[in-house]
Amino acid sequence: MNGSYEQPILPPATIGIVGGGQLGQMMALSAKAMGYQVGVLDPTPKAPAAQVADFQIVADYQNQAALMDLARRSDVLTYEFENVDEAALTAAQQYVALPQGTALLHITGNRLHEKQFLHDNGIPVTPFAPVTDLQTLQYAMNRVGTPAILKTASGGYDGHGQLDLNQAVVPAEAQALLKHSCILEARQEFRAEVSIMVTRSANGVVTTFPLVENRHQHHILHTTIAPANVAPSVHDQARKIAVSIAQALELRGVLGIEFFVLPDDRLLVNELAPRPHNSGHYTIEACNVSQFEAHIRSICGLPIPAITQHSPAVMRNLLGDDLTVARQRLIDHPEWHFHDYGKAAIKPQRKMGHVTVLDSNIDQALASLAILKGEQ
């Protein structure tokens, strides 16, 4: 296969996706609509992405032989989550284009690397310090202060691998986290959480999506409102920061950037996601180009148009049995854009799908989705 991505990779070339979840599924749907072939590596037979792909390699993500098989059968390789073996991906580049590279994973796959990268590039972040044991935790607490949040440096998601520290006394629960490399971050009092998707073409043109507001429950994204109802200056800050990060990373593909909006309207970057992001799902229906099509265009070396949002939108995650409720109510809600990821088992707090509503009246869109929260 073609190991160079200096020239555009055109349909019907094969795009290999490491990861078969819902993000991979929506990448694959965009790629298939453009005429590409799609292969997926995932340990779960008939994973969501595999259901819409041309072929699946059923194997663990750490299986280097399986990854090399995917590489040999593909023209370009991408991934849908952070915890991919960097060494294996580096080796795979002898067979296949990897426009995103591995440096992006190295940075975003570790919270300490990520915060240090942002700090070194002049991007505003909360005060932080590395933690390896009880002694360095006490030093970090003296330096960062409390309240703070102790997090594992890698592997945590949706609130896992985190511990709130509200006073300068180390709780016993910290011992479990300290079995891993950790980071201590000062906890911020913020008035909103917002995010923006950014991408960059092969010739270096950076394109941003609208800034959106995110509402979480139990550390999991619950609702996204697009665009965010914040001051124009906040939108401008977010765009400028997104462009700076994309340029510093020499980004290819799509990157999600999560921010805290402080009471004085300053932004702090909270996290980066080196892939399409849950808070960008609204783009499928609300924008001229979805985050998934932008991702495919970027990794394949195609131009990316300026992004326009043609309607305000609200996206609601379907977690666990929310999916069952949404299926039953679908007949009563023609305004719903309903997405079922096709996961084999419904589990509590698991992302099973999402619903997007387009409406110039955001309150009306929220009311349409309120039945999913048991409010009506």
Coordinates of C-alpha atoms in Angstrom, one line a residue:
M1 CA 0.0 0.0 0.0
N2 CA 0.9 3.6 -0.3
G3 CA 3.2 4.7 2.5
S4 CA 3.3 8.4 1.5
Y5 CA 0.7 11.0 2.2
E6 CA 2.4 13.8 0.2
Q7 CA -0.3 13.3 -2.5
P8 CA -4.0 13.3 -1.7
I9 CA -5.4 9.8 -0.9
L10 CA -8.4 9.6 -3.1
P11 CA -11.4 7.2 -3.2
P12 CA -11.6 4.2 -3.4
A13 CA -8.5 3.9 -1.3
T14 CA -8.8 2.1 2.0
I15 CA -8.9 3.9 5.4
G16 CA -7.9 1.7 8.4
I17 CA -9.5 2.7 11.7
V18 CA -7.9 1.5 15.0
G19 CA -11.0 1.2 17.2
G20 CA -14.5 0.1 16.4
G21 CA -16.7 2.2 18.7
Q22 CA -19.2 4.9 17.8
L23 CA -16.6 7.5 16.8
G24 CA -15.1 4.9 14.4
Q25 CA -18.6 4.2 13.1
M26 CA -19.3 7.8 12.3
M27 CA -15.9 8.2 10.7
A28 CA -16.6 5.1 8.6
L29 CA -20.1 6.4 7.5
S30 CA -18.5 9.6 6.3
A31 CA -15.7 7.8 4.5
K32 CA -18.1 5.4 2.8
A33 CA -20.3 8.3 1.6
M34 CA -17.2 9.7 -0.1
G35 CA -16.4 6.4 -1.8
Y36 CA -13.6 5.1 0.5
Q37 CA -13.2 1.5 1.6
V38 CA -12.9 1.1 5.4
G39 CA -11.3 -1.5 7.6
V40 CA -11.5 -1.7 11.4
L41 CA -9.4 -3.2 14.1
D42 CA -11.4 -4.0 17.2
P43 CA -11.5 -7.0 19.7
T44 CA -15.3 -7.1 19.7
P45 CA -17.0 -8.9 16.8
K46 CA -19.5 -6.7 14.9
A47 CA -18.3 -3.6 16.9
P48 CA -20.3 -0.4 15.9
A49 CA -17.7 0.7 13.3
A50 CA -17.4 -2.8 11.9
Q51 CA -21.1 -2.9 11.2
V52 CA -20.6 -0.2 8.5
A53 CA -17.1 -1.1 7.4
D54 CA -15.8 -3.3 4.5
F55 CA -13.9 -5.6 6.8
Q56 CA -12.9 -6.1 10.5
I57 CA -9.9 -7.6 12.0
V58 CA -11.0 -9.0 15.3
A59 CA -8.0 -8.6 17.7
D60 CA -6.8 -6.7 20.7
Y61 CA -5.5 -3.2 20.1
Q62 CA -2.1 -4.3 21.5
N63 CA -1.8 -7.1 19.0
Q64 CA 1.0 -5.8 16.8
A65 CA 0.6 -8.5 14.1
A66 CA -3.1 -7.6 13.7
L67 CA -2.2 -3.9 13.5
M68 CA 0.4 -4.7 10.8
D69 CA -2.3 -6.6 8.9
L70 CA -4.6 -3.6 9.0
A71 CA -1.7 -1.4 7.9
R72 CA -0.9 -3.6 4.9
R73 CA -4.5 -3.6 3.8
S74 CA -4.9 0.1 4.1
D75 CA -3.7 3.3 2.4
V76 CA -4.1 5.6 5.4
L77 CA -4.5 4.8 9.1
T78 CA -6.3 6.7 11.8
Y79 CA -7.6 6.0 15.4
E80 CA -10.7 6.8 17.4
F81 CA -9.2 6.8 20.9
E82 CA -6.0 7.8 22.7
N83 CA -4.7 4.6 24.2
V84 CA -3.1 3.1 21.0
D85 CA 0.4 1.5 21.1
E86 CA 2.7 4.3 19.9
A87 CA 5.5 1.9 19.0
A88 CA 3.2 -0.3 17.0
L89 CA 1.9 2.7 15.1
T90 CA 5.4 3.9 14.4
A91 CA 6.3 0.5 13.0
A92 CA 3.1 0.5 10.9
Q93 CA 4.2 3.6 9.0
Q94 CA 6.5 1.4 6.8
Y95 CA 3.3 0.1 5.2
V96 CA 0.8 2.9 5.5
A97 CA 0.3 6.6 5.8
L98 CA -0.3 7.9 9.3
P99 CA -0.9 11.6 8.8
Q100 CA -1.7 12.2 12.5
G101 CA 1.7 10.7 13.5
T102 CA 2.4 9.5 17.0
A103 CA 3.5 12.7 18.7
L104 CA -0.2 13.7 19.0
L105 CA -0.9 10.5 20.9
H106 CA 2.1 10.9 23.1
I107 CA 1.0 14.3 24.1
T108 CA -2.8 13.7 24.5
G109 CA -2.5 10.2 25.9
N110 CA -0.9 11.5 29.1
R111 CA -2.4 14.3 31.2
L112 CA 1.0 15.5 32.4
H113 CA 2.5 15.6 28.8
E114 CA -0.7 17.4 27.7
K115 CA -0.6 20.1 30.4
Q116 CA 3.1 20.6 29.9
F117 CA 2.7 21.0 26.1
L118 CA 0.0 23.6 26.5
H119 CA 1.9 25.5 29.2
D120 CA 5.1 25.5 27.0
N121 CA 3.1 26.9 24.1
G122 CA 1.6 29.7 26.1
I123 CA -1.9 28.2 26.3
P124 CA -3.7 29.0 29.6
V125 CA -4.2 26.0 31.9
T126 CA -4.9 25.4 35.5
P127 CA -1.9 25.2 37.8
F128 CA -0.6 21.6 37.9
A129 CA 2.2 19.4 39.3
P130 CA 3.5 15.9 38.7
V131 CA 2.9 13.3 41.4
T132 CA 4.6 9.9 41.8
D133 CA 4.2 9.1 45.5
L134 CA 3.0 10.5 48.8
Q135 CA 6.0 12.8 49.2
T136 CA 5.6 14.4 45.8
L137 CA 1.8 14.6 46.4
Q138 CA 2.4 16.6 49.5
Y139 CA 4.8 18.9 47.6
A140 CA 2.3 19.3 44.8
M141 CA -0.5 20.2 47.2
N142 CA 1.7 22.8 48.8
R143 CA 2.5 24.2 45.3
V144 CA -0.9 23.9 43.7
G145 CA -3.0 24.4 46.7
T146 CA -6.4 23.0 47.5
P147 CA -9.1 22.3 46.5
A148 CA -7.4 20.2 43.8
I149 CA -8.0 17.1 41.8
L150 CA -5.6 14.1 41.8
K151 CA -5.8 12.3 38.4
T152 CA -4.0 9.3 36.9
A153 CA -1.7 10.7 34.2
S154 CA -3.1 8.2 31.7
G155 CA -6.0 5.8 31.3
G156 CA -8.8 7.7 33.0
Y157 CA -12.0 8.8 31.3
D158 CA -15.5 10.0 32.2
G159 CA -14.4 10.7 35.8
H160 CA -12.5 7.4 36.4
G161 CA -9.1 7.7 37.9
Q162 CA -9.8 10.9 39.8
L163 CA -10.0 12.0 43.4
D164 CA -11.1 15.4 44.8
L165 CA -8.7 16.8 47.5
N166 CA -10.5 19.5 49.4
Q167 CA -8.0 20.1 52.2
A168 CA -4.2 19.8 52.8
V169 CA -4.6 16.3 54.2
V170 CA -3.9 13.3 52.0
P171 CA -6.9 10.9 52.2
A172 CA -6.4 7.1 52.3
E173 CA -8.1 6.7 48.9
A174 CA -5.2 8.5 47.3
Q175 CA -3.0 5.4 47.8
A176 CA -4.8 3.5 45.1
L177 CA -4.2 6.2 42.5
L178 CA -0.6 6.6 43.5
K179 CA 0.1 3.1 42.2
H180 CA 0.2 5.0 38.9
S181 CA 1.9 8.2 37.7
C182 CA -0.4 11.1 38.5
I183 CA -1.0 14.8 38.1
L184 CA -2.4 17.2 40.6
E185 CA -4.5 20.0 39.1
A186 CA -5.9 23.0 40.9
R187 CA -9.7 22.8 40.9
Q188 CA -11.3 25.8 39.2
E189 CA -14.5 27.6 39.9
F190 CA -16.0 28.0 36.5
R191 CA -19.3 29.1 35.2
A192 CA -19.5 27.0 32.0
E193 CA -17.7 24.2 30.2
V194 CA -17.3 24.7 26.5
S195 CA -15.5 23.0 23.6
I196 CA -14.4 23.5 20.1
M197 CA -13.4 21.2 17.3
V198 CA -10.5 22.2 15.1
T199 CA -8.8 20.6 12.1
R200 CA -6.0 21.4 9.7
S201 CA -5.5 20.5 6.1
A202 CA -2.4 19.0 4.5
N203 CA -1.3 22.4 3.3
G204 CA -1.6 23.9 6.8
V205 CA -5.0 25.7 6.6
V206 CA -6.6 25.6 10.1
T207 CA -10.4 25.4 10.2
T208 CA -12.5 25.7 13.4
F209 CA -16.1 24.6 14.2
P210 CA -18.4 26.7 16.4
L211 CA -17.8 26.9 20.2
V212 CA -20.4 24.8 22.1
E213 CA -21.6 24.5 25.7
N214 CA -21.4 21.2 27.4
R215 CA -23.4 20.0 30.4
H216 CA -22.2 17.0 32.3
Q217 CA -23.8 14.5 34.7
H218 CA -21.6 12.2 36.8
H219 CA -18.5 13.3 34.8
I220 CA -20.1 12.2 31.5
L221 CA -21.2 14.5 28.8
H222 CA -25.0 14.8 28.9
T223 CA -26.0 17.7 26.6
T224 CA -24.3 19.9 24.1
I225 CA -25.8 23.3 23.1
A226 CA -24.5 24.7 19.8
P227 CA -23.4 27.5 19.6
A228 CA -22.5 28.3 23.2
N229 CA -24.4 31.2 24.8
V230 CA -21.3 33.1 25.9
A231 CA -19.9 36.5 25.1
P232 CA -18.4 37.1 21.6
S233 CA -15.0 37.6 23.2
V234 CA -15.1 34.0 24.5
H235 CA -15.8 32.7 21.0
D236 CA -12.9 34.7 19.7
Q237 CA -10.6 33.5 22.5
A238 CA -11.5 29.9 21.8
R239 CA -10.9 30.2 18.0
K240 CA -7.5 31.8 18.6
I241 CA -6.4 29.2 21.1
A242 CA -7.6 26.4 18.8
V243 CA -5.6 27.8 15.9
S244 CA -2.5 28.1 18.1
I245 CA -2.8 24.5 19.3
A246 CA -3.4 23.2 15.8
Q247 CA -0.4 25.0 14.5
A248 CA 1.9 23.9 17.4
L249 CA 0.9 20.3 16.8
E250 CA 1.1 20.5 13.0
L251 CA -2.3 18.9 13.4
R252 CA -3.8 16.4 10.9
G253 CA -7.3 15.1 11.5
V254 CA -9.8 16.6 14.0
L255 CA -8.9 17.7 17.5
G256 CA -11.4 18.4 20.3
I257 CA -10.5 21.1 22.9
E258 CA -12.4 21.4 26.2
F259 CA -12.3 24.6 28.1
F260 CA -13.5 26.1 31.4
V261 CA -15.1 29.5 31.2
L262 CA -14.0 31.4 34.3
P263 CA -16.2 34.1 36.0
D264 CA -14.3 36.9 34.2
D265 CA -14.8 35.2 30.8
R266 CA -11.2 33.9 30.5
L267 CA -10.7 30.5 29.1
L268 CA -8.6 27.7 30.5
V269 CA -7.9 24.6 28.4
N270 CA -9.0 21.5 30.4
E271 CA -8.4 18.6 27.9
L272 CA -7.5 17.7 24.4
A273 CA -8.9 14.8 22.4
P274 CA -6.9 13.8 19.3
R275 CA -10.0 12.7 17.3
P276 CA -13.6 13.6 16.7
H277 CA -15.3 14.3 20.0
N278 CA -18.7 13.6 21.6
S279 CA -19.5 17.3 21.8
G280 CA -19.1 17.6 18.0
H281 CA -21.8 15.1 17.1
Y282 CA -24.3 18.0 16.4
T283 CA -22.2 18.9 13.3
I284 CA -23.6 15.9 11.4
E285 CA -27.0 17.7 11.0
A286 CA -26.2 21.3 11.9
C287 CA -23.1 22.1 9.8
N288 CA -22.2 22.1 6.1
V289 CA -19.4 19.6 6.9
S290 CA -19.5 17.3 9.9
Q291 CA -16.5 16.8 12.2
F292 CA -16.2 13.2 10.8
E293 CA -16.1 14.3 7.2
A294 CA -13.5 17.0 8.2
H295 CA -11.4 14.3 9.8
I296 CA -11.5 12.1 6.7
R297 CA -10.7 15.1 4.5
S298 CA -7.8 16.1 6.6
I299 CA -6.1 12.7 6.9
C300 CA -6.6 12.1 3.2
G301 CA -5.2 15.4 2.1
L302 CA -8.4 16.9 0.8
P303 CA -9.3 20.6 1.1
I304 CA -11.6 21.5 4.0
P305 CA -14.2 24.3 3.4
A306 CA -14.9 27.0 5.9
I307 CA -17.4 25.6 8.4
T308 CA -20.9 27.1 8.7
Q309 CA -23.6 26.2 11.2
H310 CA -27.0 26.5 9.5
S311 CA -29.1 26.0 12.6
P312 CA -28.7 26.1 16.3
A313 CA -28.7 22.6 17.8
V314 CA -28.9 20.6 21.0
M315 CA -27.3 17.1 21.2
R316 CA -28.3 14.7 24.0
N317 CA -26.3 11.6 24.8
L318 CA -28.3 8.4 25.2
L319 CA -26.8 6.6 28.2
G320 CA -27.8 3.1 29.2
D321 CA -31.6 2.7 29.1
D322 CA -32.1 6.1 27.6
L323 CA -31.7 4.3 24.3
T324 CA -34.8 2.2 25.1
V325 CA -36.8 5.2 26.0
A326 CA -35.7 7.1 22.9
R327 CA -36.6 4.1 20.6
Q328 CA -40.1 4.0 22.2
R329 CA -40.6 7.8 21.9
L330 CA -39.2 8.1 18.4
I331 CA -42.6 7.8 16.8
D332 CA -43.7 11.0 18.6
H333 CA -40.7 13.2 17.8
P334 CA -40.2 13.8 14.1
E335 CA -37.8 16.6 15.0
W336 CA -35.3 14.1 16.5
H337 CA -32.2 13.1 14.5
F338 CA -31.8 9.7 16.2
H339 CA -28.5 7.8 16.3
D340 CA -28.3 4.3 17.6
Y341 CA -24.7 3.0 17.8
G342 CA -25.6 -0.6 17.6
K343 CA -23.8 -1.8 20.7
A344 CA -24.6 -5.3 21.7
A345 CA -25.5 -4.7 25.3
I346 CA -27.2 -1.8 27.1
K347 CA -25.2 -1.0 30.3
P348 CA -25.7 1.8 32.8
Q349 CA -23.9 5.1 31.9
R350 CA -22.7 3.6 28.6
K351 CA -23.0 5.8 25.5
M352 CA -25.5 3.9 23.4
G353 CA -26.5 6.6 21.0
H354 CA -27.5 10.3 20.7
V355 CA -30.3 12.5 19.6
T356 CA -29.8 15.9 17.9
V357 CA -32.6 18.6 17.6
L358 CA -32.2 21.6 15.3
D359 CA -34.2 24.6 16.4
S360 CA -33.7 28.3 16.4
N361 CA -35.2 28.3 19.9
I362 CA -32.7 26.4 22.1
D363 CA -35.3 26.2 25.0
Q364 CA -37.7 24.5 22.7
A365 CA -35.0 22.0 21.6
L366 CA -34.2 21.3 25.2
A367 CA -37.9 20.8 26.0
S368 CA -38.1 18.3 23.1
L369 CA -35.4 16.2 24.7
A370 CA -36.6 16.6 28.3
I371 CA -38.6 13.3 28.0
L372 CA -35.3 11.5 28.0
K373 CA -34.6 12.8 31.5
G374 CA -37.9 11.9 32.9
E375 CA -38.9 15.5 33.3
Q376 CA -42.3 15.1 31.4

